[in-house]
Structures are given as C-alpha cells and as structure tokens.
GROMACS .gro file of C-alpha atoms in nm:
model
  287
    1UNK     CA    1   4.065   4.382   1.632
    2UNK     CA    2   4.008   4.077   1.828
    3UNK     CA    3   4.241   3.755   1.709
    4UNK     CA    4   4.052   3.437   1.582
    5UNK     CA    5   4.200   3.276   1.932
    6UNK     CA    6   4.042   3.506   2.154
    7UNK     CA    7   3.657   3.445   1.960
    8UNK     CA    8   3.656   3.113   2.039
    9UNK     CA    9   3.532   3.039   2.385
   10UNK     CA   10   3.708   2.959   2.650
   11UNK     CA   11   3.536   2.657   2.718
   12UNK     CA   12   3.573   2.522   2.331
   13UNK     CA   13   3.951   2.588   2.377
   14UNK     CA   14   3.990   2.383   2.708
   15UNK     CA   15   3.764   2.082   2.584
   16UNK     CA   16   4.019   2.066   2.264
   17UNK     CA   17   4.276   2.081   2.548
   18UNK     CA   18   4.166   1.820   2.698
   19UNK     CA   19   4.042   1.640   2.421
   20UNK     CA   20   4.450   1.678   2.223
   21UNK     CA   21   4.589   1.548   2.638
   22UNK     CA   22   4.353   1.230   2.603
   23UNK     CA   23   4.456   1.119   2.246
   24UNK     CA   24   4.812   1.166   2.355
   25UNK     CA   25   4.769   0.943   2.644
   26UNK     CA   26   4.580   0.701   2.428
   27UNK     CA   27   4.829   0.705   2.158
   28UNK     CA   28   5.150   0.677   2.406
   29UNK     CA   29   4.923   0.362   2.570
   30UNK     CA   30   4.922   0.195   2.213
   31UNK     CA   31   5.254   0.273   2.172
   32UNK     CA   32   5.396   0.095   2.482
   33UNK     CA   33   5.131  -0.203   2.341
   34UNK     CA   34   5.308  -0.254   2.030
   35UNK     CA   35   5.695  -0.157   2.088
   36UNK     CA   36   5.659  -0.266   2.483
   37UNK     CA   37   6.001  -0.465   2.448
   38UNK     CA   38   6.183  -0.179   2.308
   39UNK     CA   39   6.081   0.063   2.540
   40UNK     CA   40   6.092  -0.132   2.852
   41UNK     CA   41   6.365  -0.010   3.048
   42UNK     CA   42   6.465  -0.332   3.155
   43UNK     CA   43   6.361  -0.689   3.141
   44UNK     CA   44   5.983  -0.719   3.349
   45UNK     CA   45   6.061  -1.073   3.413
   46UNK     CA   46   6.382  -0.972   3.635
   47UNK     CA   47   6.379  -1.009   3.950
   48UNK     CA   48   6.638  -0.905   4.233
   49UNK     CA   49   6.554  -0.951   4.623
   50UNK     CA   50   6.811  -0.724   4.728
   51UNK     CA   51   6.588  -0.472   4.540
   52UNK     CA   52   6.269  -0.584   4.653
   53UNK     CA   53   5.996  -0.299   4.763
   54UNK     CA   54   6.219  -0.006   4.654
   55UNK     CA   55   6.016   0.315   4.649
   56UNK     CA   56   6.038   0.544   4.259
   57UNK     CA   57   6.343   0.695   4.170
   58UNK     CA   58   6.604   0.396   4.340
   59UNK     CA   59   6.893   0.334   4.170
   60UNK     CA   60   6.982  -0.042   4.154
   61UNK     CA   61   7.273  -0.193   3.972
   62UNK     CA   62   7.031  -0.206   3.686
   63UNK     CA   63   6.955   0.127   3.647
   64UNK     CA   64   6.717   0.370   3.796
   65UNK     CA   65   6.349   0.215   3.888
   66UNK     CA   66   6.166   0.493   3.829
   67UNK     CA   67   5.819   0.349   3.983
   68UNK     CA   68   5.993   0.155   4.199
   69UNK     CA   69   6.004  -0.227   4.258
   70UNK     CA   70   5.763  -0.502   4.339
   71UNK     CA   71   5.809  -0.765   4.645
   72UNK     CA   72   6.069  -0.969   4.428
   73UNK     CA   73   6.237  -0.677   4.297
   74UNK     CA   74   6.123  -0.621   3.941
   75UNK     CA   75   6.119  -0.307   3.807
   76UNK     CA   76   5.702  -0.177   3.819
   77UNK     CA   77   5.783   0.019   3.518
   78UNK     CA   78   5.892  -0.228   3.305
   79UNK     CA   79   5.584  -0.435   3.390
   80UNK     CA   80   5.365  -0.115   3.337
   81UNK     CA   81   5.449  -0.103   2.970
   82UNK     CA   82   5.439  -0.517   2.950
   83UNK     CA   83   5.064  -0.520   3.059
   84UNK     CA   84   4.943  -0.276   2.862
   85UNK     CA   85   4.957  -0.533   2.576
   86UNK     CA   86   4.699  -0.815   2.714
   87UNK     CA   87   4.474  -0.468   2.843
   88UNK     CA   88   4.437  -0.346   2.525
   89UNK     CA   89   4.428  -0.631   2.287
   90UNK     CA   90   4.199  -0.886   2.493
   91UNK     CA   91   3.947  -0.576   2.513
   92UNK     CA   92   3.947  -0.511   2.131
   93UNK     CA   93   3.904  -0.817   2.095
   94UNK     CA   94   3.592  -0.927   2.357
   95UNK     CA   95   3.426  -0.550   2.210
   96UNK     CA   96   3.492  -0.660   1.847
   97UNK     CA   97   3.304  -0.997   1.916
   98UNK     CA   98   3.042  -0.849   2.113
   99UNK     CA   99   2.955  -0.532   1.868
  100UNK     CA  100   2.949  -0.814   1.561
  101UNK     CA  101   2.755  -1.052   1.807
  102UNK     CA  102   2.516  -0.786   1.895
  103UNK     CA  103   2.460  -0.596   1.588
  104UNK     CA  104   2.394  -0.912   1.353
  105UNK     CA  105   2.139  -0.979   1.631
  106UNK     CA  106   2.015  -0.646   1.632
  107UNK     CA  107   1.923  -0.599   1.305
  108UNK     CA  108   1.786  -0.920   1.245
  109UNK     CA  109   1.518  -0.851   1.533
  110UNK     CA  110   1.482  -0.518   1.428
  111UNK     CA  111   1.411  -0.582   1.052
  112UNK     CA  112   1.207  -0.903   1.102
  113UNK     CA  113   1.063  -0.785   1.446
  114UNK     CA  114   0.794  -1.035   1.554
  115UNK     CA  115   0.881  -1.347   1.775
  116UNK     CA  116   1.279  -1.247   1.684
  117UNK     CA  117   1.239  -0.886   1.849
  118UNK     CA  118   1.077  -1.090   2.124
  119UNK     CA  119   1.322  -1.293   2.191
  120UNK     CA  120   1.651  -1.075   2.154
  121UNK     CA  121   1.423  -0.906   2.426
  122UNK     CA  122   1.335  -1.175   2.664
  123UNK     CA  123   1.760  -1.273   2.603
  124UNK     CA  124   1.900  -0.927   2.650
  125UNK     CA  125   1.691  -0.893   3.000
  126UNK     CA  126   1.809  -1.224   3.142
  127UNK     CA  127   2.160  -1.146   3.089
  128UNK     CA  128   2.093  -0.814   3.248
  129UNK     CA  129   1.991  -0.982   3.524
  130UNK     CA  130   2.306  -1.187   3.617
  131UNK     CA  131   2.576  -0.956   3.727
  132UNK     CA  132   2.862  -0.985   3.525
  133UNK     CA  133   3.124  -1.100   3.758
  134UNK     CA  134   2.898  -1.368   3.908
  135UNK     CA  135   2.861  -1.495   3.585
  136UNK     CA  136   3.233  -1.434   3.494
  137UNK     CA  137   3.325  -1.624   3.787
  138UNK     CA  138   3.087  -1.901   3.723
  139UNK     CA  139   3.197  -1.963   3.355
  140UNK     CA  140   3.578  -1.912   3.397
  141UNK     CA  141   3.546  -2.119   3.736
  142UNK     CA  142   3.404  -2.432   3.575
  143UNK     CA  143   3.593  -2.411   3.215
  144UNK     CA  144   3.966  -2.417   3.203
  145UNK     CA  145   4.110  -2.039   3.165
  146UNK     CA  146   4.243  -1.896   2.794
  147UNK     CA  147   4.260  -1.655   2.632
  148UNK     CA  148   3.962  -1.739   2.431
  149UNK     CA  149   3.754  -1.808   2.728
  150UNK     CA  150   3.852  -1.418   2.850
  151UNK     CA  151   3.742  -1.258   2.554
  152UNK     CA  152   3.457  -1.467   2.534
  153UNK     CA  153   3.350  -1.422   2.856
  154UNK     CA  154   3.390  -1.009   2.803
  155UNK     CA  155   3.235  -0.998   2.505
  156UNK     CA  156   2.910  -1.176   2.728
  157UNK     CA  157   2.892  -0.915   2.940
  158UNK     CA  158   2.913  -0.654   2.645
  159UNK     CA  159   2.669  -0.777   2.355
  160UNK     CA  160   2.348  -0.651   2.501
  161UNK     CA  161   2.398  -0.257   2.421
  162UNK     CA  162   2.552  -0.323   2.055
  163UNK     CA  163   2.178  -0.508   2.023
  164UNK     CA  164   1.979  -0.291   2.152
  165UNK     CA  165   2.087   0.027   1.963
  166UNK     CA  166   2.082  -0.205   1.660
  167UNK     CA  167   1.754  -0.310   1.715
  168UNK     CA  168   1.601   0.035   1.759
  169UNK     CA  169   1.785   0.175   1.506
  170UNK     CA  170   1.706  -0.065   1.227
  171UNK     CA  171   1.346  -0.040   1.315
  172UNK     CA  172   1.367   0.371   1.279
  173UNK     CA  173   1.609   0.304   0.922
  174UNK     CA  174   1.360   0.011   0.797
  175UNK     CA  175   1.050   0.235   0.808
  176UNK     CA  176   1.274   0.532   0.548
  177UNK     CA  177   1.122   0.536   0.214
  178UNK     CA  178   1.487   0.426   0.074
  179UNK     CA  179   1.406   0.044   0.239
  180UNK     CA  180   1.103   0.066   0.055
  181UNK     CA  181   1.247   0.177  -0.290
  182UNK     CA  182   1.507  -0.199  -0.234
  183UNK     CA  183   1.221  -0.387  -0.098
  184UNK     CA  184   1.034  -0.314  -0.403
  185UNK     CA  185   1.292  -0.397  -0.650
  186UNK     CA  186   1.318  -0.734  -0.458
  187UNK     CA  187   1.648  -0.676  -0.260
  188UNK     CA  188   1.736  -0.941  -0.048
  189UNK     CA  189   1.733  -0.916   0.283
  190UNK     CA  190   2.127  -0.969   0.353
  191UNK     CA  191   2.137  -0.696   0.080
  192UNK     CA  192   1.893  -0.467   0.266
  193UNK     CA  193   2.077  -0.487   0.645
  194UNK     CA  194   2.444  -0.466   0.493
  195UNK     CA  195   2.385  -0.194   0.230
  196UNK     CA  196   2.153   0.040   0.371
  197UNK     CA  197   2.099  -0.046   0.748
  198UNK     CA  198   2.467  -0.097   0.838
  199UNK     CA  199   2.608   0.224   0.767
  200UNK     CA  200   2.328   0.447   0.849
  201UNK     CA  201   2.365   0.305   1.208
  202UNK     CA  202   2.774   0.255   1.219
  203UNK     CA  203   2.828   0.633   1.328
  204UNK     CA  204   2.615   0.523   1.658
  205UNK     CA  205   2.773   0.147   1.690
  206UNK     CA  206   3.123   0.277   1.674
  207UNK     CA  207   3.025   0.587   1.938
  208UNK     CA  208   2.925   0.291   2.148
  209UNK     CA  209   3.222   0.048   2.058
  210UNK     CA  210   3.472   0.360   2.192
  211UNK     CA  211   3.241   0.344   2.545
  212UNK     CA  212   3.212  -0.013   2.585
  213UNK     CA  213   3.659  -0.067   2.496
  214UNK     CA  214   3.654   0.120   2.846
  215UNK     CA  215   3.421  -0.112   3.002
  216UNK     CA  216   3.596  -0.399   2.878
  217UNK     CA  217   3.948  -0.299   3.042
  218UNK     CA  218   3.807  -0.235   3.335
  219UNK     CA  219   3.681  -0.624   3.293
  220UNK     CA  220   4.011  -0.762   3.244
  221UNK     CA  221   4.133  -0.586   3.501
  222UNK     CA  222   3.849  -0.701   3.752
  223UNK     CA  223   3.911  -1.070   3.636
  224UNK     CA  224   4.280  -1.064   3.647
  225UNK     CA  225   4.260  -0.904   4.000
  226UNK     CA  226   4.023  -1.230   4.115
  227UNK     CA  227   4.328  -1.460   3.925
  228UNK     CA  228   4.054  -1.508   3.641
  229UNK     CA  229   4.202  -1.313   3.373
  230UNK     CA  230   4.450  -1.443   3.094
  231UNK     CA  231   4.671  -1.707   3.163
  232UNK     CA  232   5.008  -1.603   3.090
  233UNK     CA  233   5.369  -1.459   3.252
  234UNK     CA  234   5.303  -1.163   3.066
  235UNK     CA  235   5.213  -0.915   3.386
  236UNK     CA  236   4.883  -0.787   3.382
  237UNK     CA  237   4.776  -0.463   3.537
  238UNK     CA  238   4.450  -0.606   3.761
  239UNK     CA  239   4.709  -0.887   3.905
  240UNK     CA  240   4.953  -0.609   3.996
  241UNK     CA  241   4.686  -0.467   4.197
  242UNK     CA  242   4.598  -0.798   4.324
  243UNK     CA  243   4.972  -0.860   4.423
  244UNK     CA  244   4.998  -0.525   4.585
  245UNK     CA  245   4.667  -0.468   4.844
  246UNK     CA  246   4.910  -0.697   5.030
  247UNK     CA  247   5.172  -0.374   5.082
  248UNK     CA  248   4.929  -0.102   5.042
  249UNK     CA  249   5.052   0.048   5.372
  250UNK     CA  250   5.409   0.013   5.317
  251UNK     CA  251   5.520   0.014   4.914
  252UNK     CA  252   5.163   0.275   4.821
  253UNK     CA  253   5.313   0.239   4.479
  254UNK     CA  254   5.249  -0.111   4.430
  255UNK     CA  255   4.868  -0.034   4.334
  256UNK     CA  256   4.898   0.336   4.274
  257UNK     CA  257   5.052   0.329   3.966
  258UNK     CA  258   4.869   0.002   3.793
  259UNK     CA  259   4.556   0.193   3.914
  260UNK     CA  260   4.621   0.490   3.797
  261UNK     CA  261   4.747   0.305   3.433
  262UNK     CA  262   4.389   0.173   3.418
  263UNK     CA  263   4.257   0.531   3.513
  264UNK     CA  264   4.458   0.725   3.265
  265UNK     CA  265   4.335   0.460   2.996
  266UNK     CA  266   3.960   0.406   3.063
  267UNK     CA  267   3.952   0.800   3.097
  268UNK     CA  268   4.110   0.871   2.766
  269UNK     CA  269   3.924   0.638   2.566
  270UNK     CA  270   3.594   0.792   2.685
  271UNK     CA  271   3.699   1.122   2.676
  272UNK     CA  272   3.761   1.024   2.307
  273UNK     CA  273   3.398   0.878   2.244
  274UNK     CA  274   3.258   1.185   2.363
  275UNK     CA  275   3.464   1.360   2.092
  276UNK     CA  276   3.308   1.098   1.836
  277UNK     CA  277   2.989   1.115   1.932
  278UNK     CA  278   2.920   1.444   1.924
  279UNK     CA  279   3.112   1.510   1.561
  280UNK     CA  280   2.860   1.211   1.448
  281UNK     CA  281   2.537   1.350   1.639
  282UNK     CA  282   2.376   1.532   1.364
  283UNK     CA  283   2.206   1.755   1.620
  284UNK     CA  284   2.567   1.838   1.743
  285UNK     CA  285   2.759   1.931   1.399
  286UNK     CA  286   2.767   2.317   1.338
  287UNK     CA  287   2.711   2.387   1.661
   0.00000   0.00000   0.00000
C-alpha cells in the first residue's frame, strides 16, 4: 500500500518546498528588522582602516567578518541586518498608503462610475505615462528628502493597480443582487463600499498588496542607489550597492551580498503572493 507521501505529486511536494524555504527567508528578514541590534554581530557604524576591503571569513580584532568589510572597514554583515529595517518598513509603509489611496479611489469610480470612472481613468494613464524614476527623481530632486517624501513618492508610483482592480471589481460586486437588497433599504453609500464591497474584493487587494511590497523594495533600493532614498546613517542596502560598483573588480562582495539581500527578499515575498493568491482564487481551491 502506497503511503499518503508518495500520492501526492511530486510537483505539489516541491512547490510546498519551496513555498516553507521562502517564508523562512521572509520570516528570518523580519526578524533581523525588528531585533537588528541584538543580532548584529558587531556595531555597523564601526569602522577600522586597517580592516578595510577584507574578503568573508577575516578575522579582525573584532571578531570574524563573515561577509567581509567595506572600504572603511565595517563589518558588511552587520550593515546587512541594519538595512533591512528602512527596506522593509519604508515599503509597508509607501504600499499601505498606496493600496488605501487606490482602493478608496477605486471604489468610488467604480460604484458612482460616470465622470469619476472617467477621471480615475484619464489619472491612472498619465501617471502610467511618466516613468517612475523620472518622476522620483523630479519630486525628491526639487523637495527636500524624508522619510515622508520616500514613502510618498513610492506609494506614487504604486496607487494605480490597487485602483484599477478596485474599480473593476466594485463594478462586477455593485451589479450582485445583495447591493440591490442595501440599496433598497436605503443604505448609504459609505455603508454600501465598506460593508459589502470591501471584503468581497480584500482577498484580491491583499494578493496584490504581497506583489506590489516587492515592487516597492526594489524602489527604495533604486532611490537609495541614486542617493535619493531615506535620509539617515542607518545603512541602506541600494547605497551599499551604490558604494560598492566602485570595487566591483576587486572586493565582488561589496554588491554581491546587498544584491543578493534584495534578491532573496523580493523573491520570497512573491513567491508568498503566489501562495495567497491561489488559496484565495476560487477557481484554484480544491484543486
């Protein structure tokens, strides 16, 4: 008789493989976001010129650098685990703004359609239009970087898919005879979008949230490699990459290992949504 194991395909048991590897990753990423201090090895503001460029695995009077050292001898590890703090939070931040942004917008257009549809339209295609880091550059360059203006400026370049799925999904939930039933008994509008329209389309705006947290690291990273990204000591992994292309050919780990941070990261999380969408894709459960 054949063991439960060996029914299951071998192709169901590698994607839960691979699924189980990508939430460890994620959760050992949050992890070195909220107890960074306590497990940096040592201090990432430390610096040591007698232990400048050291390849992984030098021992220093320190300790062991197990990534290696930067050009003023501070340990890459250490300021590994420090940036993944600013990574993670300004992107759950900018996506946060951006889904409630876009899918108050959304629904609006999608319930009232008319000249509001038309216009959440007309907006979502001219921001398509500008690239993102044109307009990053343009926005950050005239305004005085923060914080703020970051996750602002993230959450700009994010908005337009939370409002579009919004907006088509409203119009399919506003035509159910359930809409009909509250419209009748003289439900108010705000009543209508936040009772009934919000959480029939949640399962697809937090699918989409999970995609778009990937996009927005990749963001940060892209505006702190340019010097546009958040203002602050704290290391961040794009401006580790920015301070390495300089020794690409003699320290390689200078930009291999912030690179492959941001890899290991933006993988996992989408890995993740693909999990989440396809236990909340109705055509997908049972299967």
């Amino acid at each position: 008789m054949r063991t439960a194991r060996a029914l299951v395909p071998t192709s169901v048991r590698m994607e839960q493989v691979i699924v189980a590897v990508a939430l460890a990753i994620l959760a050992i990423m949050i992890a070195m976001a909220l107890f960074g201090d306590a497990l940096a090895p040592m201090d990432p503001a430390a610096q040591s010129l007698r232990a400048r460029l050291k390849p992984p695995g030098f021992e220093g009077r320190s300790g062991i650098h197990w990534l290696g050292t930067d050009a003023v001898g501070r340990d890459i590890l250490s300021l590994l685990i420090a940036g993944t703090l600013p990574a993670l939070l300004v992107s759950v931040l900018a996506v946060g703004l951006a889904a409630v942004t876009g899918v108050m917008l959304g629904m609006i257009a999608g319930y009232r359609r008319g000249r509001m549809a038309d216009l959440l339209l007309y907006g979502t295609n001219i921001q398509l239009a500008f690239p993102f880091f044109l307009l990053a550059v343009t926005i950050v360059g005239i305004a005085r970087p923060s914080v703020s203006l970051v996750v602002f400026v993230i959450a700009l370049g994010c908005w337009v898919p939370f409002a579009r799925i919004a907006y088509s999904e409203t119009m399919q939930v506003a035509e159910q005879e359930f809409i009909e039933a509250v419209q009748i008994m003289r439900g108010s509008r705000a009543r209508i979008l936040l009772r009934h329209v919000l959480p029939n389309i949640m399962p697809n705006i937090l699918v989409l949230a999970s995609f778009a947290l990937g996009t927005a690291i990749v963001m940060e990273s892209g505006l702190s490699f340019v010097g546009l990204g958040v203002p602050t000591q704290t290391p961040t992994w794009g401006r580790m990459l920015s301070e390495g292309r300089d020794y690409m050919q003699t320290a390689w780990w200078l930009t291999v290992f912030p690179g492959l941070a941001i890899f290991l990261l933006v993988l996992s999380i989408n890995i993740c949504g693909e999990r989440l969408r396809d236990i909340t894709d109705p055509e997908l459960v049972g299967r």
